[in-house]
Amino acid sequence: MNDLHIEPLPNIDELDEKILKLITKNARIPFLEVARECGVSGAAIHQRVQRLLNLGVVSGSEFIVNPQKMGYFTCAYMGIHLEKAKFHKQVVAELTKIPEVVECHYVTGTYAIFIKVQTKTNKHLKKLIDEDLQEIEGIASTETFISLEMEFKRQVPIK
Amino acid sequence: MNDLHIEPLPNIDELDEKILKLITKNARIPFLEVARECGVSGAAIHQRVQRLLNLGVVSGSEFIVNPQKMGYFTCAYMGIHLEKAKFHKQVVAELTKIPEVVECHYVTGTYAIFIKVQTKTNKHLKKLIDEDLQEIEGIASTETFISLEMEFKRQVPIK
DNA sequence: GCTGAAAACATGAGTCC
DNA sequence: GGACTCATGTTTTCAGC
């Protein structure tokens, strides 16, 4: 995001929506199955998906890892206070280097930065806070909200 | 999660890790390509992925929608205070019905519930707060952190 | 922007260590 | 148990409309 232009939204027709609904639930669904549902050829689906990728409407596909099965049992959100706003960029650069930080947002309000972390245990989280986060130059303080359970997670509504 | 047992972690060997690294970045990568990278047959990859699915190590696959391209320009995190803890379940049930609420966590600390919302505009967010959230029985108050920019997002580290 | 056909790939069954 | 081969159906590409 190096410019402030507002680009017009891509035209998404009903066929695109139908395709999106299917492929956002299962990235490896056979395109022929999508094609049959939509009453067009498999190649048409392939072209549409390619177009949606080119437009940036979909940014790719992922297999979703279950953190718990990988031994990451603690999930937490953290609000970060900075000493000065100008530290923002370098703090984000440092946060990027910590693999347990899985999400990072520039926010307004009480905090300057908001992150999501996944650690193996609560002890691991404590270590991350004390040894990694508090050592980053520019971070004044942090506040932690431990997620005891993720109730649900989904994507933006498609019409 | 209806029981409190701690299950042993699945055994993930180096081949599994190599596979995970590839398919979590691109769910539609040809398994034969993965196979070539790993020096095994395509069927072996297919079997391994199937096993990882059965074990729950991966919970499926998704094409990732870019909210901005769908006209959802405002992203916010919200902390929710409840009048009483016992309202928890019914509040979550109500939140589930609001499609703009894309994530919902049961948390400890300042808030009882923590959510992520995607709305088209700030005005849409205001409307959501005033007309939807504040109307839910059991919600005492909410606090909003608007994300001005998502700096990064990734999955749990795979070794 | 869609179709149809050909080459590359995914998937499942059966087989061999 | 885990990987291989083979057969069938799917994805992907591209010429043609």
Short mmCIF file of C-alpha atoms (C1' of nucleotides) in Angstrom, two decimals:
data_model
loop_
_atom_site.label_atom_id
_atom_site.label_comp_id
_atom_site.label_asym_id
_atom_site.label_seq_id
_atom_site.Cartn_x
_atom_site.Cartn_y
_atom_site.Cartn_z
CA MET A 1 0.00 0.00 0.00
CA ASN A 2 2.17 2.85 -1.20
CA ASP A 3 -0.62 4.97 -2.56
CA LEU A 4 -3.88 6.30 -1.33
CA HIS A 5 -5.98 5.80 -4.43
CA ILE A 6 -9.31 4.13 -4.09
CA GLU A 7 -9.59 1.50 -6.76
CA PRO A 8 -13.01 0.53 -8.06
CA LEU A 9 -14.18 -2.84 -6.79
CA PRO A 10 -13.88 -5.73 -9.24
CA ASN A 11 -17.14 -6.85 -10.77
CA ILE A 12 -18.15 -10.07 -9.11
CA ASP A 13 -21.12 -11.72 -10.79
CA GLU A 14 -23.27 -14.54 -9.50
CA LEU A 15 -21.09 -17.22 -11.05
CA ASP A 16 -18.06 -15.76 -9.28
CA GLU A 17 -19.95 -15.75 -5.99
CA LYS A 18 -21.01 -19.35 -6.42
CA ILE A 19 -17.40 -20.31 -7.18
CA LEU A 20 -16.08 -18.32 -4.21
CA LYS A 21 -18.51 -19.94 -1.82
CA LEU A 22 -17.29 -23.38 -2.85
CA ILE A 23 -13.54 -22.81 -3.09
CA THR A 24 -13.29 -20.79 0.13
CA LYS A 25 -14.66 -23.79 2.00
CA ASN A 26 -12.47 -26.37 0.28
CA ALA A 27 -9.53 -25.28 -1.83
CA ARG A 28 -9.08 -28.74 -3.33
CA ILE A 29 -12.63 -29.27 -4.48
CA PRO A 30 -12.55 -30.63 -8.05
CA PHE A 31 -13.23 -27.76 -10.45
CA LEU A 32 -15.40 -30.15 -12.43
CA GLU A 33 -17.64 -30.49 -9.39
CA VAL A 34 -17.88 -26.70 -9.18
CA ALA A 35 -18.54 -26.69 -12.92
CA ARG A 36 -21.43 -29.14 -12.59
CA GLU A 37 -22.98 -27.10 -9.77
CA CYS A 38 -22.73 -24.00 -11.94
CA GLY A 39 -23.66 -25.51 -15.28
CA VAL A 40 -20.50 -24.50 -17.13
CA SER A 41 -17.33 -26.29 -18.27
CA GLY A 42 -14.40 -27.08 -16.01
CA ALA A 43 -12.20 -24.79 -18.06
CA ALA A 44 -14.58 -21.90 -17.39
CA ILE A 45 -14.19 -22.41 -13.64
CA HIS A 46 -10.45 -22.58 -14.07
CA GLN A 47 -10.48 -19.28 -15.97
CA ARG A 48 -12.72 -17.59 -13.41
CA VAL A 49 -10.54 -18.69 -10.50
CA GLN A 50 -7.48 -17.44 -12.39
CA ARG A 51 -9.20 -14.11 -12.93
CA LEU A 52 -10.15 -13.83 -9.24
CA LEU A 53 -6.50 -14.51 -8.37
CA ASN A 54 -5.27 -11.90 -10.84
CA LEU A 55 -7.73 -9.33 -9.50
CA GLY A 56 -6.57 -10.09 -5.96
CA VAL A 57 -10.10 -11.04 -4.89
CA VAL A 58 -8.56 -14.27 -3.64
CA SER A 59 -4.95 -14.07 -2.56
CA GLY A 60 -4.17 -17.77 -2.75
CA SER A 61 -5.04 -20.97 -0.97
CA GLU A 62 -3.90 -22.74 2.19
CA PHE A 63 -4.21 -25.98 4.05
CA ILE A 64 -5.19 -24.95 7.58
CA VAL A 65 -2.96 -26.29 10.34
CA ASN A 66 -4.53 -27.06 13.71
CA PRO A 67 -2.11 -25.41 16.18
CA GLN A 68 -3.09 -27.79 19.00
CA LYS A 69 -2.01 -30.84 17.03
CA MET A 70 1.35 -29.20 16.50
CA GLY A 71 1.75 -28.70 20.25
CA TYR A 72 0.75 -25.04 20.30
CA PHE A 73 -1.83 -25.01 23.06
CA THR A 74 -1.84 -21.34 24.05
CA CYS A 75 -3.41 -18.66 21.88
CA ALA A 76 -3.37 -15.04 22.98
CA TYR A 77 -4.09 -11.58 21.69
CA MET A 78 -1.83 -8.78 22.88
CA GLY A 79 -2.11 -5.01 22.80
CA ILE A 80 1.20 -3.19 22.57
CA HIS A 81 1.94 0.32 23.81
CA LEU A 82 4.87 2.10 22.17
CA GLU A 83 7.17 4.67 23.78
CA LYS A 84 6.80 6.80 20.68
CA ALA A 85 4.76 6.33 17.53
CA LYS A 86 7.87 6.60 15.40
CA PHE A 87 9.08 3.22 16.72
CA HIS A 88 6.22 1.57 14.90
CA LYS A 89 8.07 0.37 11.83
CA GLN A 90 11.08 -1.07 13.61
CA VAL A 91 8.92 -2.79 16.22
CA VAL A 92 6.89 -4.48 13.49
CA ALA A 93 10.17 -5.56 11.86
CA GLU A 94 11.23 -7.17 15.14
CA LEU A 95 7.82 -8.81 15.64
CA THR A 96 8.08 -10.33 12.17
CA LYS A 97 11.17 -12.18 13.31
CA ILE A 98 9.27 -13.94 16.11
CA PRO A 99 7.49 -16.91 14.52
CA GLU A 100 5.04 -17.26 17.41
CA VAL A 101 3.58 -13.88 16.43
CA VAL A 102 1.12 -15.06 13.80
CA GLU A 103 -0.74 -11.83 13.15
CA CYS A 104 0.11 -8.15 13.52
CA HIS A 105 -2.09 -5.08 13.10
CA TYR A 106 -1.56 -1.34 13.16
CA VAL A 107 -4.47 -0.18 15.32
CA THR A 108 -6.11 2.95 16.67
CA GLY A 109 -7.29 3.41 20.21
CA THR A 110 -5.71 2.17 23.41
CA TYR A 111 -2.87 0.34 21.69
CA ALA A 112 -0.56 1.11 18.81
CA ILE A 113 -0.03 -2.46 17.70
CA PHE A 114 -2.19 -5.50 18.15
CA ILE A 115 -0.87 -9.03 17.72
CA LYS A 116 -1.98 -12.62 17.91
CA VAL A 117 0.47 -15.16 19.29
CA GLN A 118 0.52 -18.94 19.38
CA THR A 119 2.75 -20.59 21.95
CA LYS A 120 3.17 -24.15 23.12
CA THR A 121 2.27 -23.47 26.75
CA ASN A 122 1.49 -20.58 29.07
CA LYS A 123 5.08 -20.82 30.26
CA HIS A 124 6.25 -20.43 26.67
CA LEU A 125 4.01 -17.36 26.42
CA LYS A 126 5.52 -15.88 29.56
CA LYS A 127 8.99 -16.47 28.15
CA LEU A 128 8.00 -14.85 24.87
CA ILE A 129 6.73 -11.76 26.69
CA ASP A 130 9.66 -11.46 29.08
CA GLU A 131 12.52 -12.43 26.83
CA ASP A 132 11.39 -11.42 23.37
CA LEU A 133 8.73 -8.74 23.45
CA GLN A 134 9.93 -6.68 26.40
CA GLU A 135 13.40 -6.62 24.86
CA ILE A 136 12.25 -4.94 21.67
CA GLU A 137 13.27 -1.28 21.60
CA GLY A 138 10.24 0.97 21.45
CA ILE A 139 7.77 -1.29 23.23
CA ALA A 140 6.63 0.42 26.42
CA SER A 141 4.26 -2.23 27.70
CA THR A 142 1.93 -5.00 26.63
CA GLU A 143 -1.44 -6.33 27.69
CA THR A 144 -2.41 -9.97 27.16
CA PHE A 145 -5.77 -11.59 26.50
CA ILE A 146 -5.50 -15.34 26.54
CA SER A 147 -8.00 -17.16 24.37
CA LEU A 148 -9.38 -20.08 26.34
CA GLU A 149 -11.29 -21.26 23.34
CA MET A 150 -11.87 -20.17 19.78
CA GLU A 151 -15.63 -20.30 19.38
CA PHE A 152 -15.62 -19.81 15.62
CA LYS A 153 -13.63 -18.47 12.71
CA ARG A 154 -14.79 -17.79 9.17
CA GLN A 155 -14.19 -15.56 6.19
CA VAL A 156 -15.84 -12.34 5.10
CA PRO A 157 -19.42 -12.90 3.93
CA ILE A 158 -19.82 -13.57 0.19
CA LYS A 159 -23.18 -11.93 -0.47
CA MET B 1 -14.30 -30.25 23.08
CA ASN B 2 -16.48 -32.23 25.42
CA ASP B 3 -13.71 -33.86 27.39
CA LEU B 4 -10.64 -32.74 29.20
CA HIS B 5 -8.27 -35.51 28.19
CA ILE B 6 -4.90 -34.62 26.85
CA GLU B 7 -4.26 -36.63 23.74
CA PRO B 8 -0.71 -37.44 22.73
CA LEU B 9 0.55 -35.35 19.84
CA PRO B 10 0.62 -37.10 16.45
CA ASN B 11 4.05 -38.10 15.25
CA ILE B 12 5.09 -35.66 12.55
CA ASP B 13 8.28 -36.70 10.77
CA GLU B 14 10.46 -34.65 8.46
CA LEU B 15 8.54 -35.70 5.37
CA ASP B 16 5.30 -34.53 6.98
CA GLU B 17 6.89 -31.20 7.85
CA LYS B 18 8.16 -30.73 4.32
CA ILE B 19 4.69 -31.51 2.98
CA LEU B 20 3.03 -29.17 5.48
CA LYS B 21 5.33 -26.32 4.57
CA LEU B 22 4.35 -26.64 0.94
CA ILE B 23 0.61 -27.25 1.19
CA THR B 24 0.02 -24.59 3.86
CA LYS B 25 1.39 -22.00 1.45
CA ASN B 26 -0.53 -23.25 -1.58
CA ALA B 27 -3.36 -25.73 -1.18
CA ARG B 28 -3.55 -26.42 -4.89
CA ILE B 29 0.08 -27.24 -5.47
CA PRO B 30 0.26 -30.44 -7.56
CA PHE B 31 1.06 -33.32 -5.21
CA LEU B 32 3.49 -34.59 -7.85
CA GLU B 33 5.44 -31.35 -7.43
CA VAL B 34 5.53 -31.95 -3.68
CA ALA B 35 6.55 -35.53 -4.44
CA ARG B 36 9.47 -34.41 -6.60
CA GLU B 37 10.67 -31.98 -3.90
CA CYS B 38 10.54 -34.77 -1.36
CA GLY B 39 11.89 -37.59 -3.51
CA VAL B 40 8.88 -39.89 -3.12
CA SER B 41 5.92 -40.88 -5.28
CA GLY B 42 2.79 -38.82 -5.75
CA ALA B 43 0.72 -41.52 -4.07
CA ALA B 44 2.91 -41.29 -0.97
CA ILE B 45 2.16 -37.57 -0.69
CA HIS B 46 -1.51 -38.27 -1.22
CA GLN B 47 -1.46 -40.83 1.60
CA ARG B 48 0.43 -38.54 3.94
CA VAL B 49 -1.93 -35.63 3.36
CA GLN B 50 -4.87 -37.95 3.94
CA ARG B 51 -3.29 -39.10 7.19
CA LEU B 52 -2.68 -35.49 8.32
CA LEU B 53 -6.34 -34.76 7.60
CA ASN B 54 -7.49 -37.84 9.51
CA LEU B 55 -5.30 -36.93 12.47
CA GLY B 56 -6.70 -33.39 12.44
CA VAL B 57 -3.24 -31.89 11.99
CA VAL B 58 -4.70 -30.06 9.04
CA SER B 59 -8.39 -29.29 9.23
CA GLY B 60 -9.00 -28.61 5.55
CA SER B 61 -8.10 -26.08 2.92
CA GLU B 62 -9.37 -22.68 1.84
CA PHE B 63 -9.02 -20.11 -0.86
CA ILE B 64 -8.32 -16.84 1.00
CA VAL B 65 -10.63 -13.96 0.15
CA ASN B 66 -9.26 -10.43 0.30
CA PRO B 67 -11.94 -8.51 2.24
CA GLN B 68 -11.00 -5.17 0.66
CA LYS B 69 -11.74 -6.45 -2.84
CA MET B 70 -15.17 -7.50 -1.62
CA GLY B 71 -15.84 -4.00 -0.34
CA TYR B 72 -15.08 -4.74 3.32
CA PHE B 73 -12.69 -1.92 4.13
CA THR B 74 -12.98 -1.81 7.92
CA CYS B 75 -11.41 -4.44 10.15
CA ALA B 76 -11.72 -4.20 13.92
CA TYR B 77 -11.13 -6.21 17.05
CA MET B 78 -13.59 -5.81 19.88
CA GLY B 79 -13.51 -6.70 23.53
CA ILE B 80 -16.89 -7.53 25.02
CA HIS B 81 -17.90 -7.15 28.67
CA LEU B 82 -20.81 -9.30 29.84
CA GLU B 83 -23.33 -8.44 32.52
CA LYS B 84 -22.89 -11.91 33.94
CA ALA B 85 -20.62 -14.76 32.92
CA LYS B 86 -23.60 -17.06 32.48
CA PHE B 87 -24.70 -15.08 29.41
CA HIS B 88 -21.63 -16.33 27.61
CA LYS B 89 -23.20 -19.13 25.61
CA GLN B 90 -26.24 -17.26 24.41
CA VAL B 91 -24.18 -14.21 23.48
CA VAL B 92 -21.88 -16.38 21.35
CA ALA B 93 -24.97 -17.88 19.71
CA GLU B 94 -26.17 -14.38 18.80
CA LEU B 95 -22.72 -13.34 17.56
CA THR B 96 -22.66 -16.38 15.28
CA LYS B 97 -25.72 -15.00 13.52
CA ILE B 98 -23.92 -11.79 12.57
CA PRO B 99 -21.88 -12.58 9.45
CA GLU B 100 -19.62 -9.55 9.92
CA VAL B 101 -18.27 -11.20 13.09
CA VAL B 102 -15.58 -13.36 11.53
CA GLU B 103 -13.86 -14.63 14.66
CA CYS B 104 -14.93 -15.16 18.26
CA HIS B 105 -12.88 -16.15 21.29
CA TYR B 106 -13.60 -16.95 24.91
CA VAL B 107 -10.93 -14.97 26.72
CA THR B 108 -9.54 -14.27 30.16
CA GLY B 109 -8.63 -10.86 31.48
CA THR B 110 -10.35 -7.56 30.89
CA TYR B 111 -12.95 -8.97 28.53
CA ALA B 112 -15.10 -12.08 28.48
CA ILE B 113 -15.37 -12.37 24.72
CA PHE B 114 -13.09 -11.13 22.03
CA ILE B 115 -14.20 -10.81 18.41
CA LYS B 116 -12.91 -9.74 15.04
CA VAL B 117 -15.30 -7.96 12.71
CA GLN B 118 -15.14 -7.02 9.04
CA THR B 119 -17.44 -4.26 7.86
CA LYS B 120 -17.73 -2.33 4.62
CA THR B 121 -17.13 1.08 6.16
CA ASN B 122 -16.67 2.73 9.54
CA LYS B 123 -20.32 3.76 9.32
CA HIS B 124 -21.25 0.12 8.83
CA LEU B 125 -19.17 -0.73 11.92
CA LYS B 126 -20.99 1.93 13.95
CA LYS B 127 -24.31 0.52 12.81
CA LEU B 128 -23.19 -2.99 13.74
CA ILE B 129 -22.21 -1.86 17.22
CA ASP B 130 -25.31 0.24 17.86
CA GLU B 131 -27.96 -1.88 16.21
CA ASP B 132 -26.64 -5.42 16.50
CA LEU B 133 -24.15 -5.82 19.33
CA GLN B 134 -25.67 -3.47 21.90
CA GLU B 135 -29.02 -5.16 21.37
CA ILE B 136 -27.73 -8.58 22.38
CA GLU B 137 -28.95 -9.54 25.85
CA GLY B 138 -26.05 -10.03 28.21
CA ILE B 139 -23.58 -7.66 26.56
CA ALA B 140 -22.74 -4.89 29.04
CA SER B 141 -20.33 -2.92 26.90
CA THR B 142 -17.79 -3.19 24.12
CA GLU B 143 -14.43 -1.69 23.29
CA THR B 144 -13.25 -1.33 19.72
CA PHE B 145 -9.77 -1.42 18.21
CA ILE B 146 -9.84 -0.54 14.55
CA SER B 147 -7.09 -2.12 12.47
CA LEU B 148 -5.68 0.53 10.17
CA GLU B 149 -3.51 -2.01 8.49
CA MET B 150 -2.77 -5.68 8.79
CA GLU B 151 1.01 -5.84 8.82
CA PHE B 152 1.21 -9.60 8.45
CA LYS B 153 -0.64 -12.86 8.97
CA ARG B 154 0.71 -16.39 8.91
CA GLN B 155 0.22 -19.84 10.39
CA VAL B 156 1.77 -21.53 13.37
CA PRO B 157 5.47 -22.30 12.80
CA ILE B 158 6.18 -25.75 11.33
CA LYS B 159 9.52 -26.56 12.99
"C1'" DG C 1 -15.56 -15.31 -22.27
"C1'" DC C 2 -16.76 -19.94 -23.18
"C1'" DT C 3 -15.92 -24.77 -25.17
"C1'" DG C 4 -13.47 -29.21 -26.34
"C1'" DA C 5 -9.66 -32.07 -26.59
"C1'" DA C 6 -4.87 -33.41 -25.19
"C1'" DA C 7 -1.24 -33.63 -21.67
"C1'" DA C 8 -0.25 -33.50 -16.78
"C1'" DC C 9 -2.06 -34.61 -12.35
"C1'" DA C 10 -5.03 -36.69 -8.43
"C1'" DT C 11 -7.02 -40.48 -6.48
"C1'" DG C 12 -8.01 -45.24 -4.99
"C1'" DA C 13 -7.06 -50.20 -5.16
"C1'" DG C 14 -4.01 -53.61 -5.04
"C1'" DT C 15 0.88 -55.14 -4.12
"C1'" DC C 16 5.39 -55.47 -2.18
"C1'" DC C 17 8.63 -54.91 1.15
"C1'" DG D 1 3.15 -49.34 8.29
"C1'" DG D 2 4.57 -47.05 4.46
"C1'" DA D 3 5.73 -46.52 -0.16
"C1'" DC D 4 5.14 -48.19 -5.00
"C1'" DT D 5 2.50 -49.20 -9.60
"C1'" DC D 6 -1.39 -48.99 -12.30
"C1'" DA D 7 -6.22 -47.55 -13.77
"C1'" DT D 8 -9.62 -44.04 -13.80
"C1'" DG D 9 -11.25 -39.47 -13.37
"C1'" DT D 10 -9.77 -34.47 -12.81
"C1'" DT D 11 -6.99 -30.31 -13.76
"C1'" DT D 12 -4.75 -27.48 -16.82
"C1'" DT D 13 -3.59 -25.63 -21.12
"C1'" DC D 14 -4.57 -24.01 -25.59
"C1'" DA D 15 -6.63 -23.66 -30.19
"C1'" DG D 16 -10.88 -22.20 -31.90
"C1'" DC D 17 -15.11 -19.72 -31.79
#
